[in-house]
Short mmCIF file of C-alpha atoms and ligand atoms in Angstrom, two decimals:
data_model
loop_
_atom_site.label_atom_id
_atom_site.label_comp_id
_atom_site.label_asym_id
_atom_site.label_seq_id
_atom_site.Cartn_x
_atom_site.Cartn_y
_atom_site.Cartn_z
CA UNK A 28 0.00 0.00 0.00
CA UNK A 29 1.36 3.78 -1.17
CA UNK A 30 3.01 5.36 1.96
CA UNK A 31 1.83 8.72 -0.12
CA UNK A 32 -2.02 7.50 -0.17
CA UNK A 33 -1.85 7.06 3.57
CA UNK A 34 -0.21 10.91 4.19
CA UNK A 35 -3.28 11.98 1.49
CA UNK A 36 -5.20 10.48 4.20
CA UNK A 37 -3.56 12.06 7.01
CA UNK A 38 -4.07 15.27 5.23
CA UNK A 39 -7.71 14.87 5.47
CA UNK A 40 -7.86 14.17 9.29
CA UNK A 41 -5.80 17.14 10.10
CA UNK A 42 -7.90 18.97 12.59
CA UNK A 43 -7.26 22.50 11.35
CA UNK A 44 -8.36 21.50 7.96
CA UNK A 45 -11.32 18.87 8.76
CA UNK A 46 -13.72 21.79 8.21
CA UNK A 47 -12.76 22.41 4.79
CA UNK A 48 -12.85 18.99 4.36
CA UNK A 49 -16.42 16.79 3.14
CA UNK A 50 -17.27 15.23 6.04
CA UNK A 51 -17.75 11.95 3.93
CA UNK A 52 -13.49 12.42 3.28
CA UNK A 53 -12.49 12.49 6.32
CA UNK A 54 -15.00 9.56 8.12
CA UNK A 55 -13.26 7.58 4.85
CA UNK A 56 -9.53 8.57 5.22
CA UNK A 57 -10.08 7.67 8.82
CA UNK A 58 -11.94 4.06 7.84
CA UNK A 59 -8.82 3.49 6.13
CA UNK A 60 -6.02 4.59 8.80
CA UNK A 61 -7.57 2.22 10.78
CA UNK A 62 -7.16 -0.79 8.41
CA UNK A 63 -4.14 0.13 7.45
CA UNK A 64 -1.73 -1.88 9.76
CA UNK A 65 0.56 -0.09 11.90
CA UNK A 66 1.38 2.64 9.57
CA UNK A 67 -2.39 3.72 9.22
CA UNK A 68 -2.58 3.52 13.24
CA UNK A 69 0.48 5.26 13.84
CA UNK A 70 -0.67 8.50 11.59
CA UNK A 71 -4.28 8.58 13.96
CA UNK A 72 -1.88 8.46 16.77
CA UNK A 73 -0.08 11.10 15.75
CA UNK A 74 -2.76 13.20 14.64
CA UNK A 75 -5.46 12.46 18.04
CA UNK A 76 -2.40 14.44 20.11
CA UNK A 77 -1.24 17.57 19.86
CA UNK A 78 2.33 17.13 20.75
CA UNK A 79 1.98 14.04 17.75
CA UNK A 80 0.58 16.65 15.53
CA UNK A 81 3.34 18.81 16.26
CA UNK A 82 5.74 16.32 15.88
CA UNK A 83 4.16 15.16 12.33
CA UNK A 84 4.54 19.26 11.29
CA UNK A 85 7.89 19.25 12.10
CA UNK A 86 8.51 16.41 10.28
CA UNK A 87 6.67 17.66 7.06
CA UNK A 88 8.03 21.21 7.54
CA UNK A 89 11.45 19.75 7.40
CA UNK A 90 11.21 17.61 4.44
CA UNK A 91 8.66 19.42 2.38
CA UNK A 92 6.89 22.61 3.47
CA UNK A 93 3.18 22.76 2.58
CA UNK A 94 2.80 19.06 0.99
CA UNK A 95 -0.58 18.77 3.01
CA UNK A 96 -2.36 21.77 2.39
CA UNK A 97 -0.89 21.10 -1.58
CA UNK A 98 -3.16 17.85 -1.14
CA UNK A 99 -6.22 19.96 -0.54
CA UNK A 100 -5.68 22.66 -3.00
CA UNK A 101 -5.80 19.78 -5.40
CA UNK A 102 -8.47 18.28 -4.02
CA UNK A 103 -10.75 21.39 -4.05
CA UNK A 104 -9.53 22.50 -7.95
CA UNK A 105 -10.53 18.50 -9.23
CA UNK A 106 -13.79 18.75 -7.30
CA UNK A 107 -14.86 21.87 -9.05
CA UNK A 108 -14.07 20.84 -12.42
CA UNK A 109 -15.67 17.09 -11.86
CA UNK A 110 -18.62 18.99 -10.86
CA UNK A 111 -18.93 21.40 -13.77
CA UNK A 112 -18.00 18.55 -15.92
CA UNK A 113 -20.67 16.68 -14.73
CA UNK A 114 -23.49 18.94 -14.70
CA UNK A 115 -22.69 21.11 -17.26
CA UNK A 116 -20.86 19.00 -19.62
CA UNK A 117 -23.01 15.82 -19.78
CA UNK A 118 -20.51 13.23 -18.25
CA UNK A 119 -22.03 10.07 -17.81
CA UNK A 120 -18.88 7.99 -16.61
CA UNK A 121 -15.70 8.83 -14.23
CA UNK A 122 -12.99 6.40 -14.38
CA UNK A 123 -10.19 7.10 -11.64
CA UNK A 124 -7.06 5.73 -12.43
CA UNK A 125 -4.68 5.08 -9.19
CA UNK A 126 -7.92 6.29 -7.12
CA UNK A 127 -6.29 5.38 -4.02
CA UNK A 128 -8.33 6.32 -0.92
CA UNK A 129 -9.89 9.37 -2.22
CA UNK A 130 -13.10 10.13 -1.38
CA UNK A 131 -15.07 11.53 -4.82
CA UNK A 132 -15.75 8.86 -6.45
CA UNK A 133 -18.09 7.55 -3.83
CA UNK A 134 -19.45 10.99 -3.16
CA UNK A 135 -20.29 11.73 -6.69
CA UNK A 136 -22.22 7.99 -7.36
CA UNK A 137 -23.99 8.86 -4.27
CA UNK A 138 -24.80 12.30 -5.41
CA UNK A 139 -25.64 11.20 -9.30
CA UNK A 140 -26.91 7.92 -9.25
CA UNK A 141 -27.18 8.40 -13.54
CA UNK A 142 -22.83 8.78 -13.20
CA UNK A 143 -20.94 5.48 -13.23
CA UNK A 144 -18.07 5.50 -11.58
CA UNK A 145 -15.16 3.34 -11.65
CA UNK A 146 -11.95 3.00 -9.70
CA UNK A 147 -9.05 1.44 -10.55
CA UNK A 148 -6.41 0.39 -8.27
CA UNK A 149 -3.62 -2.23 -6.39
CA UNK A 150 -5.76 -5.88 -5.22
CA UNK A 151 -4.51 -4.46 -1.46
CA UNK A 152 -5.64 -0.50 -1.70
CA UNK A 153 -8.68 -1.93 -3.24
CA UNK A 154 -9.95 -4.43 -0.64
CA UNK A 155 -9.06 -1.66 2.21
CA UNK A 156 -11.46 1.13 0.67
CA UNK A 157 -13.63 -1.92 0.10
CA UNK A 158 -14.41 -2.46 3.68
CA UNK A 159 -13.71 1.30 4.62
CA UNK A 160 -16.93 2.23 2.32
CA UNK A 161 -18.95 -1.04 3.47
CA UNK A 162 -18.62 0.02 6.79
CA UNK A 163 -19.35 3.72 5.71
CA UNK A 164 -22.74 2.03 3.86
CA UNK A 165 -20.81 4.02 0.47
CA UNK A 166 -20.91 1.14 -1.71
CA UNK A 167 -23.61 2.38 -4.12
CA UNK A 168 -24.55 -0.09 -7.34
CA UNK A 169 -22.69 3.03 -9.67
CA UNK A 170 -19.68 2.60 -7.59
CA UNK A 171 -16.82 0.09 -9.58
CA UNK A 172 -14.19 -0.58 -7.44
CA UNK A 173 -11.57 -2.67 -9.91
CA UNK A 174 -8.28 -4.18 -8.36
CA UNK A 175 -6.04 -4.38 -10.98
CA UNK A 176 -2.08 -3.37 -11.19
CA UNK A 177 -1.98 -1.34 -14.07
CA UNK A 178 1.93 -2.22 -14.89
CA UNK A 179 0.62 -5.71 -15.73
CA UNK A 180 -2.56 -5.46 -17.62
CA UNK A 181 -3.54 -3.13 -20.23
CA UNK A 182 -6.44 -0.51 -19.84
CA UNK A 183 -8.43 -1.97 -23.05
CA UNK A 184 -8.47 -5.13 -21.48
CA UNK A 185 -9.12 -4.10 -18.32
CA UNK A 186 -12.29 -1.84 -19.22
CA UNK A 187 -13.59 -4.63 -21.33
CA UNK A 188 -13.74 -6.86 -18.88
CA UNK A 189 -15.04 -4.77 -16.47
CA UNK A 190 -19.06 -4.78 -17.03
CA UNK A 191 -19.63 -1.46 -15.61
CA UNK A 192 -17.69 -0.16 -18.25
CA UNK A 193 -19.22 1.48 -21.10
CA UNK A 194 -17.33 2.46 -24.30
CA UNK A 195 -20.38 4.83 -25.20
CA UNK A 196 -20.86 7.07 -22.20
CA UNK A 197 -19.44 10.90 -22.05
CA UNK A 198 -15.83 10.02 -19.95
CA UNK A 199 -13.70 11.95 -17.54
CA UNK A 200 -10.76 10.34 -16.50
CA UNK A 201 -8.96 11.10 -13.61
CA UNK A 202 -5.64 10.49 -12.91
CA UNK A 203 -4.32 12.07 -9.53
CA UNK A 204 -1.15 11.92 -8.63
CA UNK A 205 -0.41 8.77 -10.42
CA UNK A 206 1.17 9.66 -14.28
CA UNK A 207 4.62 10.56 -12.24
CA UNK A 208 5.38 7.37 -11.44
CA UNK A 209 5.32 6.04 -15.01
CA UNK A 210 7.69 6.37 -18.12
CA UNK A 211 6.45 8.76 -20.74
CA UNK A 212 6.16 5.77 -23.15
CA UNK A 213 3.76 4.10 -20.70
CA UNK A 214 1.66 7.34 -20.22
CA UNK A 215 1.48 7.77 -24.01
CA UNK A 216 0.24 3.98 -24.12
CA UNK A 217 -2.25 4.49 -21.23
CA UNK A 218 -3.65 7.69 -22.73
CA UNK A 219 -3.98 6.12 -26.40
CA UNK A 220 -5.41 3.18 -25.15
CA UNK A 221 -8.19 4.95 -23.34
CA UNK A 222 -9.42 7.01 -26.13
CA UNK A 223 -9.65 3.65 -27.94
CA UNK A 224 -11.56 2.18 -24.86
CA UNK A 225 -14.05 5.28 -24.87
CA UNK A 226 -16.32 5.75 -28.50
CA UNK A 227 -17.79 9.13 -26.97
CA UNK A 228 -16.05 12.32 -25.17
CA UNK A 229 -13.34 12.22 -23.43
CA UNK A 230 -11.82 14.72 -20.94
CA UNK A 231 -8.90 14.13 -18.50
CA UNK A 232 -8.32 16.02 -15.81
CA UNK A 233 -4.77 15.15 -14.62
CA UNK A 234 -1.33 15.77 -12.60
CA UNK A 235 1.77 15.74 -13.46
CA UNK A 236 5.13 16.76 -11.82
CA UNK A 237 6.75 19.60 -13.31
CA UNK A 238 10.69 19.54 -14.28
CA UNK A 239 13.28 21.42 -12.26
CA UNK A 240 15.94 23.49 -14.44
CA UNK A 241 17.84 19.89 -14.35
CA UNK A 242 15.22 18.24 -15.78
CA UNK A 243 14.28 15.99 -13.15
CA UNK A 244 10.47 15.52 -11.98
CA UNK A 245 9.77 17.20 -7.85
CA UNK A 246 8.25 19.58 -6.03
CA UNK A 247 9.71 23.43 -5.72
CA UNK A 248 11.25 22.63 -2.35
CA UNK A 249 11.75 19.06 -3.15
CA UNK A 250 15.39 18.35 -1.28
CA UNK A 251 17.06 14.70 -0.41
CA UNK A 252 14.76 13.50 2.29
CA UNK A 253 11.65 13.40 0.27
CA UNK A 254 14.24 11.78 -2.46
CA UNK A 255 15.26 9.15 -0.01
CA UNK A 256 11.73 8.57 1.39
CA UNK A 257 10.05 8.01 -2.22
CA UNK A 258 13.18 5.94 -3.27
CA UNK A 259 12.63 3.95 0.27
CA UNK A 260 8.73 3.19 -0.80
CA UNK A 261 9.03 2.38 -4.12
CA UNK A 262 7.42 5.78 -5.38
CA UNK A 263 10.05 7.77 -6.67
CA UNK A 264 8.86 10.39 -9.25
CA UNK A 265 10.17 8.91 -12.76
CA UNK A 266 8.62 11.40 -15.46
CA UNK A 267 7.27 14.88 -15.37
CA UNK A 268 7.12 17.87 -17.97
CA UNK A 269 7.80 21.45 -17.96
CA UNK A 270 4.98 24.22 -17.92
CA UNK A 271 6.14 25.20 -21.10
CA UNK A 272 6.03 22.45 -22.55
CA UNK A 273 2.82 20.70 -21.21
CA UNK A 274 0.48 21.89 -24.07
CA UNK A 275 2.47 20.12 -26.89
CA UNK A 276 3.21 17.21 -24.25
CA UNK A 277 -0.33 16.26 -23.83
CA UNK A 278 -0.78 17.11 -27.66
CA UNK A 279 1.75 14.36 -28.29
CA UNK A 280 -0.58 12.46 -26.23
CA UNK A 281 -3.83 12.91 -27.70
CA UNK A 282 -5.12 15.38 -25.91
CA UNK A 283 -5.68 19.46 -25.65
CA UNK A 284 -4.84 21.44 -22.55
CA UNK A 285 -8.24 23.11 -21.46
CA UNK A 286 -6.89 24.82 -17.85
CA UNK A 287 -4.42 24.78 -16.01
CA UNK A 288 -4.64 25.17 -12.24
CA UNK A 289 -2.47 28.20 -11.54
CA UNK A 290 -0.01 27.83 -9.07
CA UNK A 291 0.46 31.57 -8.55
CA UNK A 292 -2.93 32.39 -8.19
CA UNK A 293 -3.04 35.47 -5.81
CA UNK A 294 -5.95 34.25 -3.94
CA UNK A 295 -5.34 30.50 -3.62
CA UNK A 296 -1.78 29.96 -4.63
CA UNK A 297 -0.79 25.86 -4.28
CA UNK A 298 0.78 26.06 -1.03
CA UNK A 299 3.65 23.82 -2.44
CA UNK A 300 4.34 24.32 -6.52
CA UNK A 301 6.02 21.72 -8.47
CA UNK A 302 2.76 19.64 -9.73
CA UNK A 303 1.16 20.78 -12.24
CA UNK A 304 -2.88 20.11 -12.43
CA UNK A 305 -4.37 20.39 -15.23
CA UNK A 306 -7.53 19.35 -17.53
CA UNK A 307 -7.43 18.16 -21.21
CA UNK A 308 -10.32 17.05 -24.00
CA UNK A 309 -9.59 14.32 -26.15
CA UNK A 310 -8.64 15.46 -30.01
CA UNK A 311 -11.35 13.97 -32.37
CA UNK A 312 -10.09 10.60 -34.28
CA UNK A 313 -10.72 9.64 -37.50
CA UNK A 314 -11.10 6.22 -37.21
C1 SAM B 25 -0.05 9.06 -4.67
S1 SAM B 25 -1.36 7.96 -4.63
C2 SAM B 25 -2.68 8.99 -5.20
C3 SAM B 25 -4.01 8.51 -4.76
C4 SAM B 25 -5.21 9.37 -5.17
N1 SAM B 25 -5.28 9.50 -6.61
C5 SAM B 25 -5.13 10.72 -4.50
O1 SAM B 25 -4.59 11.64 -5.10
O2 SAM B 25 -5.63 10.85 -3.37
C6 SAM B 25 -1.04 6.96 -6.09
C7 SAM B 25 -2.04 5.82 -6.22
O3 SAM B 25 -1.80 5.18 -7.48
C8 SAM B 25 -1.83 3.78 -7.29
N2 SAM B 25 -0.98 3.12 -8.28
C9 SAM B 25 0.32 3.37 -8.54
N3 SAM B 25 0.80 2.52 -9.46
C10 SAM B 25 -0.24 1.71 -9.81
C11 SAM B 25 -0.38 0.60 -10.71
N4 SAM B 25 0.66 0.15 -11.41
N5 SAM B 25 -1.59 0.01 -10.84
C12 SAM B 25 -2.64 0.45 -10.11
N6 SAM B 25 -2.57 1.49 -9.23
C13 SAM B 25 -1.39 2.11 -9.07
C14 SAM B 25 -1.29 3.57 -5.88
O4 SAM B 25 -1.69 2.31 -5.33
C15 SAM B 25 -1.90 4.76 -5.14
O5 SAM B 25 -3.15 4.47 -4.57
#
């Protein structure tokens, strides 16, 4: 299980920030501590006390300042445009790729029971949320969840065999925090193979980590701890692209840039750049 989805989760328990959090988020992330062996218990213990959640800021402010308000800046910009995309754009199916333990997907089949939604992750992430939502009673009949490790099976495949799947609805795909921790070439194939999987629109609303000046994929303030704790749990950042170059990147792909999340935005800037969030529309084929 990602060490990164459990500190997403952590993010949403933080007490400060539980507010600003859906309710529905933060009962799951804590469903999941919970079942999450002893690193999932030793994050609640951490974050129950003050002097733990003092100790857990330290920690964070000395290996990457901001990383869990970043978590909820992201969170808030993907919830906005999944909503508009949803009511004003006619999408009839989500697929989340790499969902991990976030929350949307079963908020949004519980808020449109016309959406499907499908998420797609590890056999062991899966059967946690599993039992997280069960005991949440979040396991609607539009709600998909599909173990599969994505390094070993191909998306086609995997959609066609998944009966929930339909190759005809309206499509947003969403892939959070997951495209940095595979090659370009296997983005490229994941992306192609998707808009062969889906016959009708297709947006993707995705992020990516940006390039430093050395042309390696981090955060801003990204220094040799965070390197050393990614290498440690198997989730070092191996691809990212530039700002500048991120319209013709995705282009390459298949896809056009629509928005991109600002970083700098005077009045909600991401409290720790380096990822770049973004959505994208499909390019018509000619098939
Ligand atoms: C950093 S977490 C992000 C989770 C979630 N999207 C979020 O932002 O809250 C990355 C997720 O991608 C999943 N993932 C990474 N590689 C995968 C693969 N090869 N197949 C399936 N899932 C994968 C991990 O299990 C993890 O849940």
């Amino acid at each position: 299980m990602s060490n990164t989805s459990l500190l997403i989760c952590a993010s949403q328990c933080w007490p400060k920030r539980v507010k600003a959090v859906e309710g529905f988020s933060h009962q799951l992330a804590q469903q999941v501590l919970q079942r999450s062996g002893w690193r999932g218990r030793l994050l609640l213990a951490l974050l129950r006390w003050p002097s733990g959640r003092t100790l857990l800021r330290c920690l964070l402010h000395a290996s990457l300042p901001g990383i869990m308000a970043h978590y909820h800046w992201r969170k808030q910009h993907i919830a906005a445009w999944l909503q508009q995309q949803i009511t004003q754009n006619g999408i009839q199916q989500l697929v989340i790729i790499g969902a991990g333990f976030d929350g949307l997907g079963a908020q949004h089949s519980a808020a449109h029971p016309q959406l499907q939604v499908i998420e797609i992750d590890r056999p062991t992430t899966i059967k946690t949320k599993q039992a997280a939502l069960r005991q949440l009673n979040a396991l609607q009949p539009n709600l998909c969840l599909q173990a599969a490790n994505l390094a070993y099976c191909s998306i086609v495949d995997l959609l066609t065999e998944t009966a929930a799947f339909s190759a005809c609805r309206p499509t947003l795909v969403l892939a959070e925090g997951v495209l940095m921790y595979l090659p370009d070439t296997a983005i490229k194939t994941l992306l192609q193979q998707l808009q062969h999987s889906v016959q009708a629109p297709l947006t993707l609303v995705a992020s990516h980590m940006q390039l430093n000046p050395q042309g390696k994929p981090g955060f801003v303030k990204q220094g040799w701890l965070v390197d050393t704790a990614l290498t440690l749990s198997g989730e070092r950042f191996v691809s990212g692209v530039s700002l500048q170059a991120l319209p013709d990147w995705l282009m390459n792909m298949g896809f056009n840039l629509q928005q991109l999340a600002a970083a700098g935005q005077l009045d909600n800037p991401d409290p720790c750049p380096g990822e770049l969030l973004f959505y994208a529309t499909a390019k018509p084929t000619h098939s």
